[in-house]
Each structure stands twice: as C-alpha cells, then as structure tokens.
C-alpha cells in the first residue's frame, strides 16, 4: 500500500502574471475565510496561553479574554507542583533514545531495502505498510503480559523498545524513499575502494540522505514526546512517567485550577510548537508521508 | 569484498561449473548480509508486534484473565461479542464517529486546501497555523477543549452570558446526547488542518493546463473545482476515505482522556471498551477476540484499497 506521494509545494504556476494581478481584489473573500479558519485552528490554543498568564479570579470573570497584566507565577507553581523537572527529564530520555534507536534500526533496514539484495523485499515492504496500519489492540494484551514478565513495565527502556518497534516501519519506508535516490555507483565505487557496508552507510549514505534522517528523527521525537497510549498502559510509577501521562494526572488533580493546568500545558506544547515553526517544511513532509499511522 | 561489484550471474555467458558455484555462494552471502541489516527491524517487529499478535489469536479462543493460565473455550468469545449489547453500542458509536470524521475534516480540509491553492501571499503562514493543532499532544488538546466545552467557564457559557439561548447550560461532555459528537468535534478540529495540507499537495500536482482549458470553456471557479480539481485529486480522496475507516475504528486517545467512554457509555467505542475489558474487567481472552476482530476489519479495508488501486478506478 502506498500513500499518495507528496511533492514539495511548487510555486503555483502563472500566479505572478499580469492577467492574475488584475483579478487580485477578488482574492479578498478567500483571505477572509482563511483568517476565520486560522482563528478556528489556533484560537483555542491562544486562550490556553491567555489562561496560563492569568490568575483564577480573572479567568472566572472573563475566561476567554487576554490577560490584563502579565504574571509568570503559574509557571513557577506548576513546575514544582507537577514535578516537571522529573517528567521532562523522563521525556527527554525517551525522545533521545527513541530518535537514536529509530534512526539506527530504520537506517540499517532502509539501506538494505534500497541498496542490498533482500530476498522477498516486496513482501517485507508490504508487511511494513500493513504492520503500521494495524490497530495496536491486536497485540496490546499479550505484549503487556510479556512485558510484565520481563520486568519491562514501569521502565523507560521498556517503553522505548515499544516505540522503536512501532515507529521503525514508517521510518524505514520514509528513509528508503530518500536512500533509493542515492545512485548505486557511489556505493559500488566505495566498495571497490574496500569500504565496509557500515562505512558506506556512515560516509556515503548519511551525508547524502541526512534530510531523510532529520525528518525521521523529528517525527520519532514528536511521537515520543506526545505519546500517551503506551505510556499510560505500561508506566504507572509517578517517578518514571513521561510528560504526557504526568500532565494528565496533574490536570486531574488540579482540575479546578485552570490557570495552573494551562501553565502546565504550555510546558508540553511550547517546545513542540517552537520546533515546528522553525522546521515547518520538514515536519509537514514527514507527517503527511506517515499518514498511514 | 570485491565480489560485490560483480554483475549478477545471469549474464547469459557460459560459465564454468566452479565459477557458477562461486557466484551462487557470493549471492547467498549478499542475501545473508542484507538480512543482517534488516535483522534489528524484523527482530523487534517479531518481539513486539508479530509474536503478541499470534498470541492474541490463541488467547481469543480462551478464557484467559491476563495473568494466570488460559483454558480453550472454542468460539465462546466470538459468540459472546456478537450478542454483547455493549459491543453493538460501541460499534454504533464507531459508525457515527466515522460519518462525522469523514465529513467534517474532509469538508474543512477541501475548503482550506482550495483556498490555499488560490493564494500566493501568506500561503505558508496559513498552512502552518492550520497544521499546528495536529502536532500538539492529544492530552493538551483534550485539556484545552475540556475547559472550552465546560458549562461553567467555556465558550457555551460565554455565549449564554451574551444572551444566546440554550447553549449557556449545555454540559457538552457530561450529557449522554452530546458527549460523543463533542469529543469527535475536538478530534476533527485537530485533524482537518492535516487533511488540508494533504489535499493542498495533491491539488498542486494537478496539471495547470487543465484549468486553462476549463477557463477557455467559460467555467467559473466552482465549475473548475468540480470538473478539474476534484477529479485531479481523486486518488488522495479515495486514500483518505479508506484510511478514515481505519482511523475511526482506532479512535481512542481523545475519548479516553475526555470522557473515558461516558457518561453512561454514551461515548464508548470499540477500542475503549476493549481496553476496559482487558485492564479493568480482566477478561483478556474476550479482549483478544475484540482486538483480533478490529485487526480483521482493518486488513479488509486495506485489501479493498489495494484492489481499488490495482483496478485503477481512481486514476
């Protein structure tokens, strides 16, 4: 199964011509609707930022308006009460470990599927597509049983292994699409010079396909940071919770304190949105090609 | 090492037996090496996905609790699932979910993508703004909307204060008649921008000459949209429709966080029900049969997709 391939948005053809310029005013209603849609998309998150900067009294009287005075008290209070130093560290470990593992595992597999002779490679690729579309409910319960017996529940490493396994198929397919563009001549020239396969990957493939690795790394990191289902099922120890499930627990505990929970939500949302705005193209390209998941 | 650079043995040249054997050995070694590179991926897949999936098939025919031994009970779990009113209610909710999840994000996505395809200035900015909710964690989005939908300090309350009738006291998530569509609305909200970006990429792949031809024929914008744009992006539409079936069956996160399937089961779907059966009721065997059925439906949808693609109905 193949997702429709997405090409990088080309500049719309012919828009700059004088013929179009004459019709420019007719685009105004388009912009009007686009602004309404943008407000719909972003408005709720903007009210979150507002609430994080207000105190509960002013949220109570006018919940949806901007703050009248800026206060960072909520952030300081949420940081200590939610123990975000610990959960952020846990999530950082999870993200880095997941990104590194997925890049290595998927990188090796993608190299094999693009430049080596894999027997029944079509079947392998087909399975990778199918495997990433199947619902996790298919293997959830026996996996939990096995992880309990192996002592891998309540363990960041145990959670990381699951992320490696569930993210790598998608990452392999994405990286393969990058590696397949590297001409075989390069690889064969390196081989004739006596380079080992691993050396070829490090010295030939990585430098040429690094945008692919960057994309895969970003997506795997984003998923590990945001992931919630596996974390809540497999990690119950509060000291080991990643930010997603600890935020949820925090929000349940302080459900009446909207100012505090909003500040906590900013801790989780902030890094993602900033990174997204900086590397927008790469995020969009990676996530839209992973539409199967 | 240099053997790798050789051409594959099937060059048609007559080869001496010894050379042929050497070539076969080299080919075997090349295949073994390729498998070695695939081993971490396939090994992990076997450990986490394939192994437990096979176990699910077995457990679905047992009365397993999730911990102790399991006794074979034949098709009991499946006959139970067919008769279970909670499964039926959950499936109904999945169906409602599917209809909403198909129409709302697709409609908004098509609208957004079409408008984006018509403009040049700020296109990237709007695209980014539409896309942001999709990259924000489900727990955060859910928490934002929980407060926005609250009857005491949410949007409805604010509108009620302004004098809008009815909406002031609606507990969107706490009322059995609105809980499911309210959660679905939040999922649609975070998802439509993603759909818009996919549609935009597809629209930019449509041959501009087709639009010029339509214009020569005197087609207005709407006619161009229905006669050129929609047929041009049909493969993407077909793909998204079929994926929506799968995604609707998988719906879990937002429901689990926002309503936990309630109140009174009014937003329970198959995946949240299956989760409860497994981890609250400790009926892992029954849960396995539900999980396997979900996977079966998913595989069926993917098979249909392959068929549609091969037949070329979408091209």
mmCIF file of C-alpha atoms in Angstrom, chain A residues 1-4 6-7 9-10 12-13 15 19-20 23 26-27 30-31 33-35 37-38 40-42 44-45 47-48 51 59 63-64 105 108-109 111-113 116-119 124 127-128 130 132-135 137-147 161-162 164-166 168-169 172 188 191-192 194-198 201 222 226 228-229 232-233 244 247-248 251-252 258 265 268-269 272-273 276-277 280-281 283-284 287-288 291-293, chain B residues 1 4-5 30-31 33-35 37-38 40-42 44-45 47-50 52-53 55-56 59 64 66-67 108 111-112 114-124 126-141 143-148 153-155 158 185 189 192 194 197-198 201-202 204 208 212 215 221 235-236 239 243 246-247 250 252-253 256-257 271 274-275 278-279 284 287 291-292 294-295 298-299 302 305-306 309:
data_model
loop_
_atom_site.group_PDB
_atom_site.id
_atom_site.type_symbol
_atom_site.label_atom_id
_atom_site.label_comp_id
_atom_site.label_asym_id
_atom_site.label_seq_id
_atom_site.Cartn_x
_atom_site.Cartn_y
_atom_site.Cartn_z
ATOM 1 C CA UNK A 1 0.000 0.000 0.000
ATOM 2 C CA UNK A 2 1.370 3.363 -0.927
ATOM 3 C CA UNK A 3 0.388 6.703 0.467
ATOM 4 C CA UNK A 4 -0.010 9.282 -2.249
ATOM 5 C CA UNK A 6 3.682 14.427 -1.579
ATOM 6 C CA UNK A 7 5.873 16.683 -3.548
ATOM 7 C CA UNK A 9 4.717 22.553 -2.795
ATOM 8 C CA UNK A 10 5.648 24.058 -6.095
ATOM 9 C CA UNK A 12 1.624 27.997 -8.062
ATOM 10 C CA UNK A 13 2.067 28.348 -11.766
ATOM 11 C CA UNK A 15 0.069 33.423 -10.459
ATOM 12 C CA UNK A 19 -3.577 38.682 -16.021
ATOM 13 C CA UNK A 20 -3.839 37.475 -12.418
ATOM 14 C CA UNK A 23 -8.028 39.990 -10.539
ATOM 15 C CA UNK A 26 -11.319 39.037 -5.959
ATOM 16 C CA UNK A 27 -8.980 37.156 -3.599
ATOM 17 C CA UNK A 30 -10.544 33.974 0.185
ATOM 18 C CA UNK A 31 -8.337 35.664 2.727
ATOM 19 C CA UNK A 33 -12.348 32.739 5.043
ATOM 20 C CA UNK A 34 -8.728 31.709 5.558
ATOM 21 C CA UNK A 35 -8.425 34.053 8.530
ATOM 22 C CA UNK A 37 -10.255 29.084 9.557
ATOM 23 C CA UNK A 38 -6.925 30.086 11.093
ATOM 24 C CA UNK A 40 -10.696 28.367 14.466
ATOM 25 C CA UNK A 41 -7.483 26.316 14.396
ATOM 26 C CA UNK A 42 -5.389 28.495 16.672
ATOM 27 C CA UNK A 44 -8.334 27.517 21.423
ATOM 28 C CA UNK A 45 -4.569 27.305 21.869
ATOM 29 C CA UNK A 47 -6.930 31.024 25.030
ATOM 30 C CA UNK A 48 -4.695 28.415 26.669
ATOM 31 C CA UNK A 51 -5.195 31.431 30.834
ATOM 32 C CA UNK A 59 -10.329 33.510 34.439
ATOM 33 C CA UNK A 63 -12.379 33.150 30.675
ATOM 34 C CA UNK A 64 -11.676 33.880 27.006
ATOM 35 C CA UNK A 105 17.225 0.491 13.165
ATOM 36 C CA UNK A 108 20.077 -0.098 8.505
ATOM 37 C CA UNK A 109 16.832 -1.584 7.202
ATOM 38 C CA UNK A 111 19.841 0.752 3.396
ATOM 39 C CA UNK A 112 19.250 -2.981 2.945
ATOM 40 C CA UNK A 113 15.934 -2.374 1.173
ATOM 41 C CA UNK A 116 21.291 -4.616 -0.940
ATOM 42 C CA UNK A 117 19.745 -7.807 -2.270
ATOM 43 C CA UNK A 118 16.929 -8.557 0.151
ATOM 44 C CA UNK A 119 15.110 -11.820 -0.589
ATOM 45 C CA UNK A 124 8.960 -7.058 3.583
ATOM 46 C CA UNK A 127 4.421 -6.023 5.737
ATOM 47 C CA UNK A 128 5.869 -2.710 6.894
ATOM 48 C CA UNK A 130 0.345 -3.345 6.767
ATOM 49 C CA UNK A 132 1.921 0.230 10.704
ATOM 50 C CA UNK A 133 -1.776 0.387 9.786
ATOM 51 C CA UNK A 134 -2.958 -2.461 12.018
ATOM 52 C CA UNK A 135 -4.593 -1.429 15.298
ATOM 53 C CA UNK A 137 -5.322 -3.679 20.019
ATOM 54 C CA UNK A 138 -4.173 -6.678 18.010
ATOM 55 C CA UNK A 139 -1.079 -7.191 20.154
ATOM 56 C CA UNK A 140 -1.692 -4.994 23.196
ATOM 57 C CA UNK A 141 -2.733 -7.564 25.802
ATOM 58 C CA UNK A 142 -0.152 -10.325 25.202
ATOM 59 C CA UNK A 143 2.525 -7.642 24.891
ATOM 60 C CA UNK A 144 1.558 -6.265 28.288
ATOM 61 C CA UNK A 145 1.676 -9.770 29.761
ATOM 62 C CA UNK A 146 5.106 -10.405 28.243
ATOM 63 C CA UNK A 147 6.491 -7.019 29.310
ATOM 64 C CA UNK A 161 11.579 -0.643 22.852
ATOM 65 C CA UNK A 162 7.877 -0.398 22.013
ATOM 66 C CA UNK A 164 11.327 1.555 18.367
ATOM 67 C CA UNK A 165 9.162 -1.279 17.156
ATOM 68 C CA UNK A 166 6.078 0.808 16.335
ATOM 69 C CA UNK A 168 10.569 1.948 12.761
ATOM 70 C CA UNK A 169 8.366 0.551 9.968
ATOM 71 C CA UNK A 172 12.169 2.643 7.246
ATOM 72 C CA UNK A 188 29.999 0.455 -5.680
ATOM 73 C CA UNK A 191 33.150 -0.933 -2.218
ATOM 74 C CA UNK A 192 35.871 -1.130 -4.819
ATOM 75 C CA UNK A 194 37.455 -1.637 0.135
ATOM 76 C CA UNK A 195 34.954 0.184 2.336
ATOM 77 C CA UNK A 196 32.781 -1.974 4.604
ATOM 78 C CA UNK A 197 28.990 -1.724 4.450
ATOM 79 C CA UNK A 198 28.819 0.200 7.714
ATOM 80 C CA UNK A 201 26.421 3.972 5.362
ATOM 81 C CA UNK A 222 7.498 14.287 18.287
ATOM 82 C CA UNK A 226 3.298 13.367 22.618
ATOM 83 C CA UNK A 228 0.128 8.727 25.560
ATOM 84 C CA UNK A 229 -1.457 5.322 24.982
ATOM 85 C CA UNK A 232 -0.358 5.194 30.388
ATOM 86 C CA UNK A 233 -0.646 1.448 29.908
ATOM 87 C CA UNK A 244 2.111 13.244 28.633
ATOM 88 C CA UNK A 247 0.369 16.143 32.648
ATOM 89 C CA UNK A 248 -2.848 14.139 32.540
ATOM 90 C CA UNK A 251 -4.708 18.020 35.191
ATOM 91 C CA UNK A 252 -6.970 15.561 37.009
ATOM 92 C CA UNK A 258 -7.393 26.341 35.187
ATOM 93 C CA UNK A 265 0.054 22.510 29.264
ATOM 94 C CA UNK A 268 4.223 20.308 26.997
ATOM 95 C CA UNK A 269 3.087 22.330 23.990
ATOM 96 C CA UNK A 272 6.758 21.268 20.068
ATOM 97 C CA UNK A 273 5.237 24.424 18.599
ATOM 98 C CA UNK A 276 7.508 23.089 14.428
ATOM 99 C CA UNK A 277 7.622 26.763 13.482
ATOM 100 C CA UNK A 280 7.845 23.512 9.421
ATOM 101 C CA UNK A 281 8.587 22.058 5.992
ATOM 102 C CA UNK A 283 7.571 18.286 9.916
ATOM 103 C CA UNK A 284 4.854 18.629 7.287
ATOM 104 C CA UNK A 287 3.960 13.685 8.936
ATOM 105 C CA UNK A 288 1.998 13.722 5.702
ATOM 106 C CA UNK A 291 -0.428 9.325 7.054
ATOM 107 C CA UNK A 292 -0.880 5.583 7.310
ATOM 108 C CA UNK A 293 -0.324 5.591 11.032
ATOM 109 C CA UNK B 1 34.526 -7.642 -0.774
ATOM 110 C CA UNK B 4 30.002 -7.497 -4.623
ATOM 111 C CA UNK B 5 30.946 -5.371 -7.544
ATOM 112 C CA UNK B 30 24.961 -10.953 -0.255
ATOM 113 C CA UNK B 31 21.469 -12.043 0.789
ATOM 114 C CA UNK B 33 24.303 -9.649 4.635
ATOM 115 C CA UNK B 34 21.124 -7.856 3.560
ATOM 116 C CA UNK B 35 19.126 -9.836 6.114
ATOM 117 C CA UNK B 37 20.939 -5.256 8.154
ATOM 118 C CA UNK B 38 17.206 -5.949 8.372
ATOM 119 C CA UNK B 40 17.096 -5.342 14.139
ATOM 120 C CA UNK B 41 13.899 -4.159 12.460
ATOM 121 C CA UNK B 42 12.473 -7.616 11.859
ATOM 122 C CA UNK B 44 11.864 -6.033 17.085
ATOM 123 C CA UNK B 45 8.802 -6.425 14.926
ATOM 124 C CA UNK B 47 9.094 -9.427 19.512
ATOM 125 C CA UNK B 48 6.615 -6.561 19.862
ATOM 126 C CA UNK B 49 4.089 -6.990 17.042
ATOM 127 C CA UNK B 50 4.086 -10.410 15.390
ATOM 128 C CA UNK B 52 1.991 -10.957 20.616
ATOM 129 C CA UNK B 53 -0.378 -10.825 17.606
ATOM 130 C CA UNK B 55 -0.626 -14.954 20.903
ATOM 131 C CA UNK B 56 -3.778 -12.835 20.540
ATOM 132 C CA UNK B 59 -5.929 -16.185 23.552
ATOM 133 C CA UNK B 64 -7.620 -16.015 29.808
ATOM 134 C CA UNK B 66 -4.499 -11.712 31.532
ATOM 135 C CA UNK B 67 -2.372 -13.287 34.241
ATOM 136 C CA UNK B 108 -12.940 21.768 6.045
ATOM 137 C CA UNK B 111 -12.171 24.181 1.665
ATOM 138 C CA UNK B 112 -8.864 25.136 3.295
ATOM 139 C CA UNK B 114 -8.731 25.027 -2.244
ATOM 140 C CA UNK B 115 -8.418 28.496 -0.749
ATOM 141 C CA UNK B 116 -4.710 27.971 -0.072
ATOM 142 C CA UNK B 117 -4.185 26.828 -3.646
ATOM 143 C CA UNK B 118 -5.702 30.066 -4.928
ATOM 144 C CA UNK B 119 -3.493 32.454 -2.988
ATOM 145 C CA UNK B 120 0.223 33.200 -3.083
ATOM 146 C CA UNK B 121 0.858 35.570 -0.173
ATOM 147 C CA UNK B 122 0.879 34.091 3.339
ATOM 148 C CA UNK B 123 0.252 30.599 1.989
ATOM 149 C CA UNK B 124 2.972 29.115 4.209
ATOM 150 C CA UNK B 126 -1.833 29.802 6.907
ATOM 151 C CA UNK B 127 -0.614 26.285 6.236
ATOM 152 C CA UNK B 128 1.434 26.385 9.445
ATOM 153 C CA UNK B 129 -1.463 27.732 11.514
ATOM 154 C CA UNK B 130 -3.846 25.084 10.191
ATOM 155 C CA UNK B 131 -1.317 22.364 10.913
ATOM 156 C CA UNK B 132 -0.317 23.315 14.476
ATOM 157 C CA UNK B 133 -3.186 21.545 16.319
ATOM 158 C CA UNK B 134 -2.104 18.309 14.640
ATOM 159 C CA UNK B 135 1.386 18.430 16.203
ATOM 160 C CA UNK B 136 0.113 19.327 19.677
ATOM 161 C CA UNK B 137 -0.234 16.384 22.069
ATOM 162 C CA UNK B 138 -3.690 14.830 22.354
ATOM 163 C CA UNK B 139 -3.639 15.274 26.144
ATOM 164 C CA UNK B 140 -3.064 19.019 25.748
ATOM 165 C CA UNK B 141 -5.700 19.494 23.043
ATOM 166 C CA UNK B 143 -7.490 19.525 28.209
ATOM 167 C CA UNK B 144 -7.919 22.815 26.315
ATOM 168 C CA UNK B 145 -11.263 21.712 24.919
ATOM 169 C CA UNK B 146 -12.409 20.263 28.209
ATOM 170 C CA UNK B 147 -12.345 23.776 29.615
ATOM 171 C CA UNK B 148 -13.713 25.370 26.434
ATOM 172 C CA UNK B 153 -16.429 28.740 32.067
ATOM 173 C CA UNK B 154 -16.415 27.564 28.455
ATOM 174 C CA UNK B 155 -17.487 29.050 25.135
ATOM 175 C CA UNK B 158 -19.747 32.906 27.492
ATOM 176 C CA UNK B 185 -15.627 17.642 17.169
ATOM 177 C CA UNK B 189 -10.637 20.269 14.974
ATOM 178 C CA UNK B 192 -8.702 18.949 9.496
ATOM 179 C CA UNK B 194 -3.573 17.891 8.346
ATOM 180 C CA UNK B 197 -2.221 20.100 3.766
ATOM 181 C CA UNK B 198 -2.503 16.672 2.140
ATOM 182 C CA UNK B 201 -0.160 18.946 -2.043
ATOM 183 C CA UNK B 202 -2.467 16.866 -4.251
ATOM 184 C CA UNK B 204 -0.632 21.398 -6.618
ATOM 185 C CA UNK B 208 -2.399 23.736 -14.661
ATOM 186 C CA UNK B 212 -6.650 26.941 -18.529
ATOM 187 C CA UNK B 215 -11.351 28.703 -18.290
ATOM 188 C CA UNK B 221 -14.278 28.899 -10.079
ATOM 189 C CA UNK B 235 -6.519 9.136 -5.617
ATOM 190 C CA UNK B 236 -5.937 11.195 -2.475
ATOM 191 C CA UNK B 239 -6.964 7.024 0.098
ATOM 192 C CA UNK B 243 -7.913 5.477 5.950
ATOM 193 C CA UNK B 246 -9.344 2.558 9.828
ATOM 194 C CA UNK B 247 -8.781 5.687 11.916
ATOM 195 C CA UNK B 250 -8.869 3.045 16.140
ATOM 196 C CA UNK B 252 -9.089 6.034 21.433
ATOM 197 C CA UNK B 253 -6.910 8.850 22.853
ATOM 198 C CA UNK B 256 -10.129 8.069 26.893
ATOM 199 C CA UNK B 257 -8.895 11.449 28.103
ATOM 200 C CA UNK B 271 -11.156 0.368 21.381
ATOM 201 C CA UNK B 274 -11.756 -3.417 24.642
ATOM 202 C CA UNK B 275 -9.296 -1.573 26.916
ATOM 203 C CA UNK B 278 -8.757 -6.186 29.272
ATOM 204 C CA UNK B 279 -7.468 -3.950 32.064
ATOM 205 C CA UNK B 284 -8.098 -10.700 28.388
ATOM 206 C CA UNK B 287 -10.496 -8.552 24.794
ATOM 207 C CA UNK B 291 -8.784 -6.833 19.156
ATOM 208 C CA UNK B 292 -8.456 -9.527 16.538
ATOM 209 C CA UNK B 294 -10.657 -4.943 14.785
ATOM 210 C CA UNK B 295 -7.485 -6.026 13.022
ATOM 211 C CA UNK B 298 -8.603 -3.121 9.134
ATOM 212 C CA UNK B 299 -6.954 -5.746 6.938
ATOM 213 C CA UNK B 302 -6.543 -2.346 3.210
ATOM 214 C CA UNK B 305 -7.734 -0.268 -1.099
ATOM 215 C CA UNK B 306 -5.241 -2.480 -2.904
ATOM 216 C CA UNK B 309 -5.671 0.782 -6.741
#
